[in-house]
Coordinates of C-alpha atoms in Angstrom, one line a residue:
M180 CA 124.7 76.1 108.3
T181 CA 126.2 74.9 105.1
T182 CA 127.5 77.7 102.8
L183 CA 127.3 77.2 99.1
P184 CA 130.5 77.7 97.2
P185 CA 130.6 80.4 94.5
F186 CA 128.6 79.5 91.5
P187 CA 130.7 78.9 88.4
L188 CA 129.1 81.5 86.2
P189 CA 129.6 81.1 82.4
A190 CA 130.2 84.1 80.1
T191 CA 126.8 83.6 78.3
P192 CA 124.1 83.9 79.6
S193 CA 125.8 86.4 82.0
I194 CA 124.5 86.7 85.5
P195 CA 126.7 89.2 87.5
D196 CA 127.2 88.4 91.2
E197 CA 125.0 91.2 92.3
H198 CA 122.0 89.6 90.5
L199 CA 122.4 86.2 92.0
A200 CA 119.9 87.0 94.7
S201 CA 117.3 88.0 92.2
T202 CA 117.9 85.3 89.6
P203 CA 115.2 82.6 90.1
A204 CA 116.8 79.7 92.0
L205 CA 115.9 77.1 89.5
D206 CA 117.5 79.2 86.7
L207 CA 120.8 78.8 88.6
F208 CA 120.4 75.0 88.6
K209 CA 119.5 75.1 84.9
L210 CA 122.6 77.2 84.3
A211 CA 124.8 74.7 86.1
A212 CA 123.3 71.9 83.9
A213 CA 123.8 74.1 80.7
E214 CA 127.4 74.8 81.6
F215 CA 128.0 71.1 82.1
I216 CA 126.4 70.2 78.8
H217 CA 128.6 72.8 77.0
S218 CA 131.7 71.5 78.7
V219 CA 131.0 68.0 77.3
L220 CA 129.5 69.1 74.0
P221 CA 131.3 72.3 73.0
E222 CA 129.3 72.6 69.8
V223 CA 126.2 73.4 72.0
D224 CA 126.6 76.9 73.4
V225 CA 125.5 77.6 76.9
E226 CA 122.5 79.7 75.9
K227 CA 121.1 77.0 73.7
A228 CA 121.8 74.4 76.4
F229 CA 120.1 76.6 79.0
E230 CA 116.9 76.8 76.8
G231 CA 116.9 73.0 76.6
V232 CA 116.9 72.4 80.3
E233 CA 113.3 72.1 81.4
S234 CA 111.8 71.9 84.9
G235 CA 108.3 71.0 86.0
K236 CA 107.9 68.0 83.8
T237 CA 105.8 65.2 85.2
G238 CA 104.9 61.7 84.1
K239 CA 106.1 58.1 84.7
N240 CA 109.0 58.5 82.3
V241 CA 110.4 61.6 84.0
Q242 CA 113.3 60.6 86.2
G243 CA 114.7 63.9 87.5
D244 CA 114.2 67.5 88.5
F245 CA 115.3 68.8 85.1
T246 CA 114.7 67.2 81.7
V247 CA 116.8 67.6 78.6
A248 CA 115.7 66.3 75.2
V249 CA 118.9 65.7 73.4
P250 CA 117.4 65.7 69.8
R251 CA 116.7 69.4 70.2
F252 CA 120.4 70.2 69.9
R253 CA 120.4 68.7 66.3
L254 CA 123.8 67.0 66.7
K255 CA 125.3 64.6 64.2
A256 CA 125.7 61.7 66.7
K257 CA 122.8 59.6 67.7
P258 CA 120.8 61.2 70.6
N259 CA 121.1 58.0 72.7
E260 CA 124.9 58.0 72.4
V261 CA 125.1 61.7 73.3
A262 CA 122.9 61.0 76.4
E263 CA 125.3 58.2 77.5
K264 CA 128.3 60.4 76.9
L265 CA 126.8 63.1 79.2
V266 CA 126.1 60.5 81.9
A267 CA 129.7 59.1 81.7
A268 CA 131.3 62.6 82.0
F269 CA 129.2 63.8 85.0
K270 CA 130.6 64.5 88.4
P271 CA 128.5 65.9 91.3
T272 CA 128.7 69.7 91.8
P273 CA 127.4 71.9 94.7
Y274 CA 124.3 72.3 92.6
L275 CA 123.8 69.0 90.7
A276 CA 123.7 65.7 92.5
S277 CA 123.2 63.2 89.8
I278 CA 122.4 62.5 86.1
T279 CA 120.6 59.6 84.4
A280 CA 119.7 58.8 80.8
N281 CA 116.6 57.2 79.3
G282 CA 116.9 56.9 75.6
A283 CA 117.3 60.3 74.0
F284 CA 116.5 62.1 77.3
V285 CA 118.8 63.2 80.1
F286 CA 117.6 63.9 83.6
F287 CA 119.5 66.0 86.3
N288 CA 118.8 65.9 90.0
C289 CA 119.8 69.0 92.1
Q290 CA 121.5 69.0 95.4
V291 CA 118.7 69.2 97.9
N292 CA 120.7 71.4 100.3
A293 CA 121.4 73.9 97.6
L294 CA 117.8 73.8 96.5
A295 CA 116.5 74.4 100.1
S296 CA 119.0 77.2 100.8
L297 CA 118.4 79.1 97.5
V298 CA 114.6 78.8 97.3
L299 CA 113.8 79.6 100.9
N300 CA 116.3 82.5 101.0
Q301 CA 114.8 84.0 97.8
V302 CA 111.2 83.6 99.0
N303 CA 112.3 85.2 102.3
T304 CA 114.3 88.1 101.0
Q305 CA 111.9 89.0 98.2
T306 CA 108.7 88.6 100.3
Y307 CA 109.7 90.6 103.3
L308 CA 110.6 94.1 102.1
T309 CA 112.6 96.7 104.0
P310 CA 110.7 99.8 105.0
D311 CA 112.3 102.0 102.4
E312 CA 111.4 99.7 99.4
D313 CA 108.8 100.8 97.0
H314 CA 106.1 98.2 97.0
S315 CA 103.2 100.3 95.5
A316 CA 101.1 98.5 93.0
L317 CA 99.7 101.8 91.8
S318 CA 102.2 101.8 89.0
T319 CA 100.4 104.1 86.7
F320 CA 102.5 105.7 84.0
A321 CA 105.3 107.9 85.2
N322 CA 104.3 111.5 85.9
L323 CA 100.7 110.8 85.0
S324 CA 98.3 112.9 87.0
L325 CA 95.0 111.1 87.7
S326 CA 93.5 113.9 89.9
D327 CA 90.6 114.4 87.5
S328 CA 90.2 110.8 86.3
G329 CA 87.9 109.4 88.9
A330 CA 90.5 106.9 89.9
D331 CA 89.7 104.5 92.7
K332 CA 91.7 104.2 95.9
P333 CA 92.6 100.5 96.4
P334 CA 90.0 98.8 98.7
A335 CA 90.8 99.2 102.4
G336 CA 93.1 96.4 103.6
L337 CA 94.2 95.4 100.1
K338 CA 97.7 94.0 100.3
L339 CA 99.2 95.2 97.0
L340 CA 101.5 93.0 94.9
K341 CA 105.1 93.7 95.8
K342 CA 106.9 95.3 92.9
N343 CA 110.0 93.1 93.4
G344 CA 108.4 90.3 95.3
Y345 CA 109.2 86.6 94.8
G346 CA 108.0 85.4 91.4
T347 CA 108.1 88.8 89.8
N348 CA 110.5 89.9 87.1
Q349 CA 111.5 93.0 85.2
S350 CA 111.0 91.8 81.6
G351 CA 108.6 94.6 80.9
K352 CA 110.5 97.3 82.6
G353 CA 110.1 100.8 81.1
K354 CA 107.1 99.7 79.0
N355 CA 103.6 101.3 79.4
I356 CA 100.5 99.2 79.0
I357 CA 96.8 100.1 79.2
V358 CA 94.4 97.3 80.2
E359 CA 90.8 98.2 79.5
F360 CA 88.4 95.9 81.3
S361 CA 85.0 95.5 82.9
S362 CA 83.3 98.3 80.9
P363 CA 79.7 97.9 81.9
N364 CA 76.8 99.8 80.4
I365 CA 75.7 102.7 82.5
A366 CA 72.2 102.3 84.1
K367 CA 72.3 98.6 83.9
P368 CA 73.1 96.2 86.8
F369 CA 76.4 94.5 86.9
H370 CA 75.7 91.0 85.5
A371 CA 77.6 87.7 85.0
G372 CA 79.0 88.9 81.6
H373 CA 80.7 91.9 83.2
L374 CA 82.1 89.6 85.9
R375 CA 84.3 87.7 83.5
S376 CA 85.8 90.9 81.9
T377 CA 86.3 92.4 85.4
I378 CA 88.2 89.6 87.1
I379 CA 90.1 88.4 84.0
G380 CA 91.1 92.1 83.3
A381 CA 92.1 92.7 86.9
F382 CA 94.2 89.5 86.8
L383 CA 95.9 90.6 83.6
A384 CA 96.7 94.0 85.1
N385 CA 98.3 92.3 88.1
L386 CA 100.2 89.9 85.8
Y387 CA 101.7 92.6 83.7
E388 CA 102.8 94.4 86.8
A389 CA 104.4 91.2 88.1
N390 CA 106.4 91.1 84.9
G391 CA 107.6 94.7 85.3
Y392 CA 105.3 96.7 83.1
N393 CA 103.8 100.1 84.1
V394 CA 100.0 99.4 84.0
L395 CA 97.1 101.8 83.6
R396 CA 93.8 100.1 84.6
M397 CA 91.0 101.7 82.6
N398 CA 87.3 101.2 82.8
Y399 CA 85.7 102.3 79.5
L400 CA 82.1 102.7 80.4
G401 CA 79.2 102.1 77.9
D402 CA 77.8 105.6 78.6
W403 CA 76.7 106.9 75.3
G404 CA 74.3 106.0 72.5
K405 CA 70.6 105.7 71.7
Q406 CA 69.9 103.6 74.8
F407 CA 70.2 106.8 76.8
G408 CA 67.5 108.3 74.7
I409 CA 65.3 105.3 75.5
L410 CA 66.2 105.7 79.2
A411 CA 65.3 109.4 79.1
V412 CA 61.9 108.7 77.5
G413 CA 61.3 106.0 80.1
F414 CA 62.4 108.1 83.0
E415 CA 59.9 110.8 82.0
R416 CA 57.1 108.1 82.1
Y417 CA 58.2 105.9 85.0
G418 CA 61.0 107.6 86.8
S419 CA 61.2 108.6 90.5
E420 CA 63.9 111.0 91.9
E421 CA 63.5 109.3 95.3
E422 CA 64.1 105.8 93.9
L423 CA 67.0 107.1 91.7
E424 CA 68.8 108.5 94.8
K425 CA 68.2 105.3 96.7
D426 CA 69.5 102.8 94.2
A427 CA 70.2 104.4 90.8
I428 CA 71.1 101.2 88.8
T429 CA 68.2 99.1 90.0
H430 CA 65.7 101.9 89.4
L431 CA 67.1 102.8 86.0
Y432 CA 67.1 99.2 84.9
D433 CA 63.4 98.8 85.9
V434 CA 62.6 101.9 83.9
Y435 CA 64.6 100.6 80.9
V436 CA 62.8 97.3 80.9
K437 CA 59.4 98.9 81.1
I438 CA 60.0 101.5 78.4
N439 CA 61.5 98.8 76.1
K440 CA 58.3 96.7 76.5
D441 CA 56.3 99.8 75.6
G442 CA 58.5 100.3 72.6
E443 CA 57.6 96.9 71.2
T444 CA 54.2 98.3 70.2
D445 CA 54.9 102.1 70.1
E446 CA 57.4 103.1 67.5
S447 CA 57.2 106.7 68.6
I448 CA 59.3 105.8 71.7
H449 CA 62.2 104.9 69.5
D450 CA 61.8 108.1 67.4
R451 CA 61.8 110.2 70.6
A452 CA 64.9 108.3 71.9
R453 CA 66.8 109.0 68.6
E454 CA 65.8 112.7 68.9
F455 CA 67.1 112.8 72.5
F456 CA 70.5 111.2 71.5
V457 CA 70.9 113.7 68.7
K458 CA 70.4 116.5 71.4
M459 CA 73.0 114.8 73.5
E460 CA 75.5 114.8 70.7
A461 CA 74.7 118.4 70.0
G462 CA 75.5 119.3 73.6
D463 CA 71.9 120.3 74.6
E464 CA 72.2 121.4 78.2
E465 CA 69.0 119.7 79.5
A466 CA 69.7 116.4 77.8
V467 CA 73.4 116.3 78.9
S468 CA 72.4 117.2 82.5
L469 CA 70.0 114.3 82.7
W470 CA 72.5 111.9 81.1
K471 CA 75.2 113.1 83.5
K472 CA 73.0 112.4 86.5
F473 CA 72.3 108.8 85.3
R474 CA 76.1 108.3 84.7
D475 CA 77.4 109.7 88.0
L476 CA 74.9 107.8 90.2
S477 CA 75.6 104.6 88.4
I478 CA 79.4 104.9 88.8
V479 CA 78.9 105.3 92.6
K480 CA 77.2 101.9 92.7
Y481 CA 79.7 100.3 90.4
K482 CA 82.6 101.4 92.7
E483 CA 80.9 99.7 95.6
T484 CA 80.9 96.4 93.7
Y485 CA 84.5 96.8 92.5
A486 CA 85.7 97.4 96.1
R487 CA 83.8 94.3 97.2
L488 CA 85.6 92.3 94.5
N489 CA 89.0 93.7 95.6
I490 CA 89.4 95.4 92.3
Y491 CA 90.2 99.1 91.4
F492 CA 90.8 101.3 88.4
D493 CA 93.3 104.1 87.8
L494 CA 91.0 105.7 85.3
Y495 CA 87.3 105.8 84.5
S496 CA 86.6 106.7 80.9
G497 CA 83.8 106.0 78.5
E498 CA 82.4 106.5 75.1
S499 CA 81.2 109.9 76.2
Q500 CA 84.7 111.0 77.1
V501 CA 85.8 110.7 73.5
S502 CA 85.7 114.3 72.3
Q503 CA 83.6 115.3 69.4
K504 CA 86.7 116.6 67.8
A505 CA 88.4 113.2 68.0
Q506 CA 85.4 111.6 66.3
T507 CA 85.3 114.3 63.6
D508 CA 89.1 113.9 63.1
A509 CA 88.7 110.1 62.9
L510 CA 86.0 110.4 60.2
E511 CA 88.1 112.9 58.3
A512 CA 91.1 110.7 58.5
L513 CA 89.0 107.7 57.4
Q514 CA 87.8 109.6 54.4
K515 CA 91.3 110.9 53.5
S516 CA 92.6 107.3 53.7
G517 CA 90.4 106.3 50.8
I518 CA 88.9 103.3 52.6
V519 CA 85.5 104.8 53.2
E520 CA 82.5 104.6 50.9
E521 CA 78.9 105.7 51.0
S522 CA 76.0 103.2 51.2
Q523 CA 72.4 104.4 51.5
G524 CA 73.4 107.6 53.2
A525 CA 75.7 105.9 55.7
L526 CA 79.5 105.7 55.6
I527 CA 81.1 102.2 55.6
V528 CA 84.4 100.5 55.3
D529 CA 84.4 97.3 53.2
L530 CA 86.7 94.8 54.9
R531 CA 85.5 91.7 53.0
K532 CA 88.9 91.1 51.4
Y533 CA 90.2 90.7 54.9
K534 CA 87.3 88.3 55.7
L535 CA 86.0 90.9 58.1
E536 CA 82.7 92.0 56.4
K537 CA 81.6 95.6 56.1
T538 CA 81.4 98.0 59.0
V539 CA 79.4 101.2 59.4
V540 CA 81.5 104.2 60.6
R541 CA 78.7 106.8 60.5
K542 CA 74.9 106.3 60.4
K543 CA 72.8 107.9 57.8
D544 CA 71.4 110.4 60.4
G545 CA 74.9 111.6 61.0
T546 CA 75.3 110.2 64.5
S547 CA 78.4 108.3 65.6
V548 CA 78.6 104.5 66.1
Y549 CA 80.8 102.3 68.4
I550 CA 83.7 101.9 66.0
T551 CA 84.0 105.6 65.3
R552 CA 84.2 106.4 69.0
D553 CA 86.6 103.5 69.5
I554 CA 88.9 104.9 66.8
G555 CA 88.7 108.4 68.1
G556 CA 89.3 107.1 71.7
A557 CA 92.3 105.0 70.7
V558 CA 94.0 107.9 68.9
E559 CA 93.4 110.2 71.9
R560 CA 94.8 107.5 74.2
Y561 CA 98.0 107.0 72.2
E562 CA 98.5 110.8 71.9
K563 CA 98.1 111.2 75.6
Y564 CA 99.8 108.1 77.1
K565 CA 102.2 106.9 74.3
F566 CA 101.4 103.3 75.4
D567 CA 103.6 100.4 74.2
K568 CA 100.6 98.1 74.3
M569 CA 96.9 98.3 74.9
V570 CA 94.8 95.3 75.8
Y571 CA 91.0 95.1 75.4
V572 CA 89.4 92.5 77.7
V573 CA 86.1 91.8 75.9
A574 CA 83.9 88.7 75.4
S575 CA 84.4 86.5 72.3
Q576 CA 81.0 87.7 70.9
Q577 CA 82.8 90.9 70.0
D578 CA 85.6 89.2 68.1
L579 CA 84.5 90.6 64.8
H580 CA 84.0 94.2 66.1
L581 CA 87.5 94.2 67.7
A582 CA 89.1 92.7 64.5
Q583 CA 87.4 95.3 62.3
F584 CA 88.4 98.1 64.7
F585 CA 92.1 97.1 64.7
K586 CA 92.1 96.6 60.9
V587 CA 90.6 100.0 60.2
L588 CA 93.3 101.7 62.4
D589 CA 96.0 99.7 60.6
L590 CA 94.6 100.8 57.2
M591 CA 94.5 104.4 58.4
G592 CA 98.3 104.1 58.8
Y593 CA 98.7 104.1 62.5
D594 CA 101.8 102.0 63.3
W595 CA 100.8 101.5 66.9
A596 CA 97.6 99.7 65.8
K597 CA 99.8 96.5 65.8
T598 CA 100.3 96.9 69.6
L599 CA 96.5 96.5 70.2
Q600 CA 95.4 93.1 71.5
H601 CA 92.0 91.6 72.2
V602 CA 91.9 89.2 75.1
N603 CA 88.6 87.4 74.7
F604 CA 86.6 84.9 76.9
G605 CA 83.6 82.6 76.7
M606 CA 80.2 82.8 78.4
V607 CA 79.0 81.9 81.8
L608 CA 76.1 79.4 81.5
G609 CA 73.5 78.7 84.1
M610 CA 74.5 81.6 86.4
S611 CA 71.1 82.0 88.2
T612 CA 69.7 81.8 91.7
R613 CA 68.8 78.5 93.0
K614 CA 65.2 79.3 92.2
G615 CA 66.2 79.4 88.6
T616 CA 65.5 83.1 87.9
A617 CA 67.9 85.5 86.0
V618 CA 70.3 87.1 88.4
F619 CA 72.8 89.9 88.8
L620 CA 76.2 89.7 90.3
E621 CA 75.3 91.3 93.6
Q622 CA 72.7 88.6 94.2
I623 CA 75.2 85.9 93.3
L624 CA 77.8 87.3 95.8
D625 CA 75.1 87.7 98.5
E626 CA 74.0 84.1 98.1
S627 CA 77.5 82.7 98.0
K628 CA 78.3 84.7 101.2
R629 CA 75.2 83.2 102.9
V630 CA 76.2 79.7 101.9
M631 CA 79.7 80.1 103.2
H632 CA 78.5 81.6 106.4
D633 CA 76.2 78.6 106.9
V634 CA 79.2 76.2 106.3
M635 CA 81.4 78.2 108.8
R636 CA 78.8 78.0 111.5
K637 CA 78.9 74.2 111.5
N638 CA 82.2 74.3 113.4
E639 CA 81.4 76.3 116.6
D640 CA 84.9 76.4 118.0
K641 CA 86.5 77.7 114.8
Y642 CA 83.6 80.1 114.2
A643 CA 84.1 81.6 117.6
A644 CA 87.7 82.3 116.8
I645 CA 86.9 84.4 113.7
E646 CA 87.0 88.1 114.4
D647 CA 84.6 89.1 111.6
P648 CA 82.5 86.3 110.3
E649 CA 80.5 88.6 107.9
Y650 CA 83.8 89.8 106.2
T651 CA 85.3 86.2 106.1
S652 CA 82.2 84.6 104.6
D653 CA 82.0 87.4 102.0
K654 CA 85.6 86.9 101.0
L655 CA 85.1 83.1 100.9
G656 CA 82.1 83.5 98.7
I657 CA 83.8 85.9 96.3
T658 CA 86.8 83.6 96.1
A659 CA 84.5 80.7 95.2
V660 CA 82.9 82.7 92.4
K661 CA 86.2 84.0 91.0
V662 CA 88.1 80.6 91.1
Q663 CA 85.2 78.8 89.4
D664 CA 85.6 81.3 86.6
M665 CA 89.4 81.4 86.4
S666 CA 90.3 77.7 86.8
G667 CA 89.4 76.8 83.2
K668 CA 90.6 78.2 79.9
R669 CA 89.2 81.7 79.5
I670 CA 88.0 81.1 75.9
N671 CA 85.8 78.2 77.0
N672 CA 82.2 78.7 78.1
Y673 CA 81.6 77.2 81.5
E674 CA 78.6 76.2 83.5
F675 CA 78.2 77.9 86.8
K676 CA 77.6 75.2 89.5
W677 CA 76.7 76.0 93.1
E678 CA 77.7 72.6 94.4
R679 CA 81.2 72.9 92.9
M680 CA 81.6 76.5 94.0
T681 CA 80.8 75.9 97.6
S682 CA 82.9 72.7 98.1
F683 CA 86.0 72.8 100.4
E684 CA 87.5 69.9 98.6
G685 CA 89.1 69.6 95.1
D686 CA 90.0 72.5 92.9
T687 CA 87.7 75.2 94.3
G688 CA 88.1 78.7 95.8
P689 CA 87.3 77.6 99.4
Y690 CA 89.9 74.8 99.1
L691 CA 92.6 77.4 98.3
Q692 CA 91.5 79.6 101.2
Y693 CA 91.5 76.5 103.5
A694 CA 95.0 75.7 102.4
H695 CA 96.2 79.2 103.1
V696 CA 94.4 79.3 106.5
R697 CA 96.0 76.0 107.6
L698 CA 99.5 77.2 106.6
S699 CA 98.8 80.5 108.5
S700 CA 97.9 78.5 111.6
V701 CA 101.2 76.5 111.7
E702 CA 103.1 79.4 113.4
R703 CA 100.2 80.1 115.8
K704 CA 99.9 76.4 116.8
N705 CA 103.7 75.9 117.4
A706 CA 104.3 79.1 119.3
P707 CA 105.8 79.7 121.8
D708 CA 107.9 76.5 121.6
V709 CA 109.0 77.1 118.0
V710 CA 109.2 80.7 116.7
L711 CA 110.9 81.8 113.5
P712 CA 113.6 84.4 113.9
P713 CA 113.2 87.8 112.0
P714 CA 113.5 87.4 108.2
A715 CA 117.0 88.9 108.1
E716 CA 118.3 86.3 110.6
R717 CA 116.7 83.2 109.1
P718 CA 119.4 82.3 106.5
S719 CA 122.1 82.1 109.2
A720 CA 119.9 80.8 112.0
I721 CA 118.0 77.9 110.3
D722 CA 119.7 74.8 109.0
T723 CA 117.9 74.0 105.7
S724 CA 120.1 71.0 105.1
L725 CA 117.7 69.1 107.5
L726 CA 115.0 69.2 104.9
T727 CA 115.9 65.9 103.4
E728 CA 112.5 64.2 103.1
P729 CA 111.1 63.5 99.6
K730 CA 108.0 65.5 100.4
A731 CA 110.1 68.5 101.4
R732 CA 112.0 68.2 98.1
E733 CA 108.8 68.2 96.1
I734 CA 107.6 71.3 97.9
L735 CA 110.9 73.1 97.4
L736 CA 110.9 72.3 93.7
L737 CA 107.4 73.6 93.2
L738 CA 108.1 76.8 95.1
G739 CA 111.1 77.2 92.9
Q740 CA 108.9 76.9 89.8
Y741 CA 106.7 79.9 90.7
P742 CA 108.8 82.5 88.8
D743 CA 108.6 80.3 85.7
V744 CA 104.8 80.0 86.2
V745 CA 104.4 83.8 86.3
R746 CA 106.4 84.1 83.1
A747 CA 104.4 81.3 81.4
A748 CA 101.1 83.0 82.4
L749 CA 102.3 86.2 80.6
K750 CA 102.7 84.2 77.4
S751 CA 99.3 82.5 77.6
L752 CA 97.4 85.3 79.4
E753 CA 95.5 82.5 81.2
P754 CA 94.4 82.9 84.8
S755 CA 94.2 79.1 84.9
T756 CA 98.0 78.9 84.7
I757 CA 98.2 80.5 88.1
C758 CA 95.2 78.6 89.4
T759 CA 96.7 75.3 88.5
F760 CA 99.9 76.2 90.3
A761 CA 98.0 77.3 93.4
F762 CA 96.0 74.0 93.5
R763 CA 99.2 71.9 93.0
L764 CA 100.9 73.6 95.9
S765 CA 97.8 73.3 98.1
H766 CA 97.4 69.6 97.3
L767 CA 101.2 69.0 97.9
I768 CA 101.1 70.8 101.3
S769 CA 97.9 68.8 102.2
S770 CA 99.9 65.5 101.6
A771 CA 102.8 66.7 103.7
W772 CA 101.3 67.3 107.1
E773 CA 101.7 63.8 108.4
T774 CA 105.4 63.4 107.3
L775 CA 106.7 66.9 107.8
I776 CA 105.6 67.4 111.4
V777 CA 106.7 70.5 113.3
K778 CA 105.3 70.0 116.8
G779 CA 107.4 67.8 119.1
Q780 CA 110.4 67.6 116.8
P781 CA 114.0 68.7 117.7
R782 CA 114.1 72.5 117.6
D783 CA 116.4 72.7 114.5
V784 CA 114.3 70.3 112.5
A785 CA 111.1 72.1 113.6
L786 CA 112.5 75.4 112.6
A787 CA 113.5 74.2 109.1
R788 CA 110.1 72.7 108.5
L789 CA 108.3 75.7 109.9
W790 CA 110.2 78.0 107.5
L791 CA 109.3 75.7 104.7
Y792 CA 105.5 76.0 105.6
V793 CA 105.7 79.7 106.0
S794 CA 107.4 80.1 102.7
A795 CA 104.7 77.9 101.1
K796 CA 102.1 80.2 102.7
D797 CA 103.9 83.3 101.3
V798 CA 104.0 81.9 97.7
L799 CA 100.5 80.6 97.8
G800 CA 99.4 84.0 99.1
S801 CA 101.3 85.7 96.2
A802 CA 99.6 83.5 93.6
M803 CA 96.2 84.2 95.2
R804 CA 96.7 88.0 95.2
L805 CA 97.8 87.7 91.5
L806 CA 94.3 86.2 90.9
T807 CA 92.8 89.2 92.8
L808 CA 91.9 87.0 95.8
E809 CA 92.3 88.1 99.4
P810 CA 94.1 85.3 101.4
L811 CA 92.5 84.6 104.7
E812 CA 94.3 83.9 108.0
R813 CA 91.4 82.3 109.7
M814 CA 88.1 80.8 108.7

């Protein structure tokens, strides 16, 4: 086993010896290149040089593992001449094998043995935790009691993201963030629009945790407003206690549709609905009791859907939870701030000079509106949690509302208003059953599960080896739905396509699961002839210098890029960043099976290749879990 000599650490940026194991492997190579650049060009300090060394570049003009654009250093000499000067001065090091120049660009190639040793060791040590390590993903704020919050338990069998696992970092350490997402309207079925907020929000919560933040997952339910008055009037006319207990959401939705149709020709329904809501706001015992029954039964059903989607919440809140005092205080603070004016009996804030139109903060009948409750809720949250950042995952149709909400808080003088962020997304088009009718999420998931089950049955031998086909087909179907949603830019509308969703080829959810399953099978298929030693023994027992093939090098470089990908995703807040990485890794592994063979090879070569495949499985699994997917072992 080749041992790497001590790395020549520069003074800036400083990486103490004890942090070498946790510093992303590619950063060490970049640091070596930066130190070399500084030694040849003293006017370029190491930190600036480090920022200029880029990995992951592709294209016909890219000639190395790391690319440096010389012009970015703004030197007096011509970039081409500087590039040639660097090439002339280079001598191989334990980390850098060669250097080439192409015009104003310089390319470094790393020593493949150093690459294999560092990357595989890091994946190994940061993936397999010792029993006493804290790997809970329930990183709600320190000392926060959620005993009365209605918090979910994570779904049974959920493998939580490891707090210090490979690819994670501590850039957000000590910072508290609330991610509010999903937020369906009580008494209405979970539809495609809620799907986007739910899976994008859950991904963002995972992503912030992977970057070291303390995350509170909040579901802010649409559980207040005149629509409950309409529902109460409808339940009086069409409701059934028996149907309500059987399936509250479906029954309440049917009632809601019927009474709204009646309301098209009978204005008295809307008058009675407004009267009921006024009673709710006044705390009328009978009105609040009926509302609470609708809310509680709906939440039970929602929790079943969330568990199926592999998603959980630390806190269930809602418009109804914003205290009357908070709303009253918000209105008083608004009036004192001098930004409120009266208009036809209602109170408004004129934001036209900010190009945000006018917004009503109290109706003429004295009842509250969304923005008033949002303001009161935000103030209560800050006073209770002292968050460093709060993210609202809401569709782009609400861009104006969120912008008005944030601006009003800012004008009210709350400094923390600048820490609020709206993460928006486009619409799902064409999400319907194959019969072309409107559909709710549960129907989509059931149909995708059925389709996947039918595909699985076509291979009788593999199907017979699956322990729980129902579970597997459901997870495959959910993966298909989620990946079709997250593989594109979130702001874009996308058209839901069954044929794309159910394909096992190309950039689809089933393809990712197939890649993970195939990687999982490598150990099974090669046992008992080739068995990896325990994680702690692998660095000394496996000779990684045998991984000399170009394809092995490509895989190692891509595995090494994963920590950078996670950091890049935090900047863009795009699930597609992680999806693209997962697809690249899956395609690369698929192209390696015929050249990096394990079975029948000399034992030391087989062990090195097996470790490479197992590491690829671990990293692919981490990326999938970050996307809220559940990686399968068999299918």
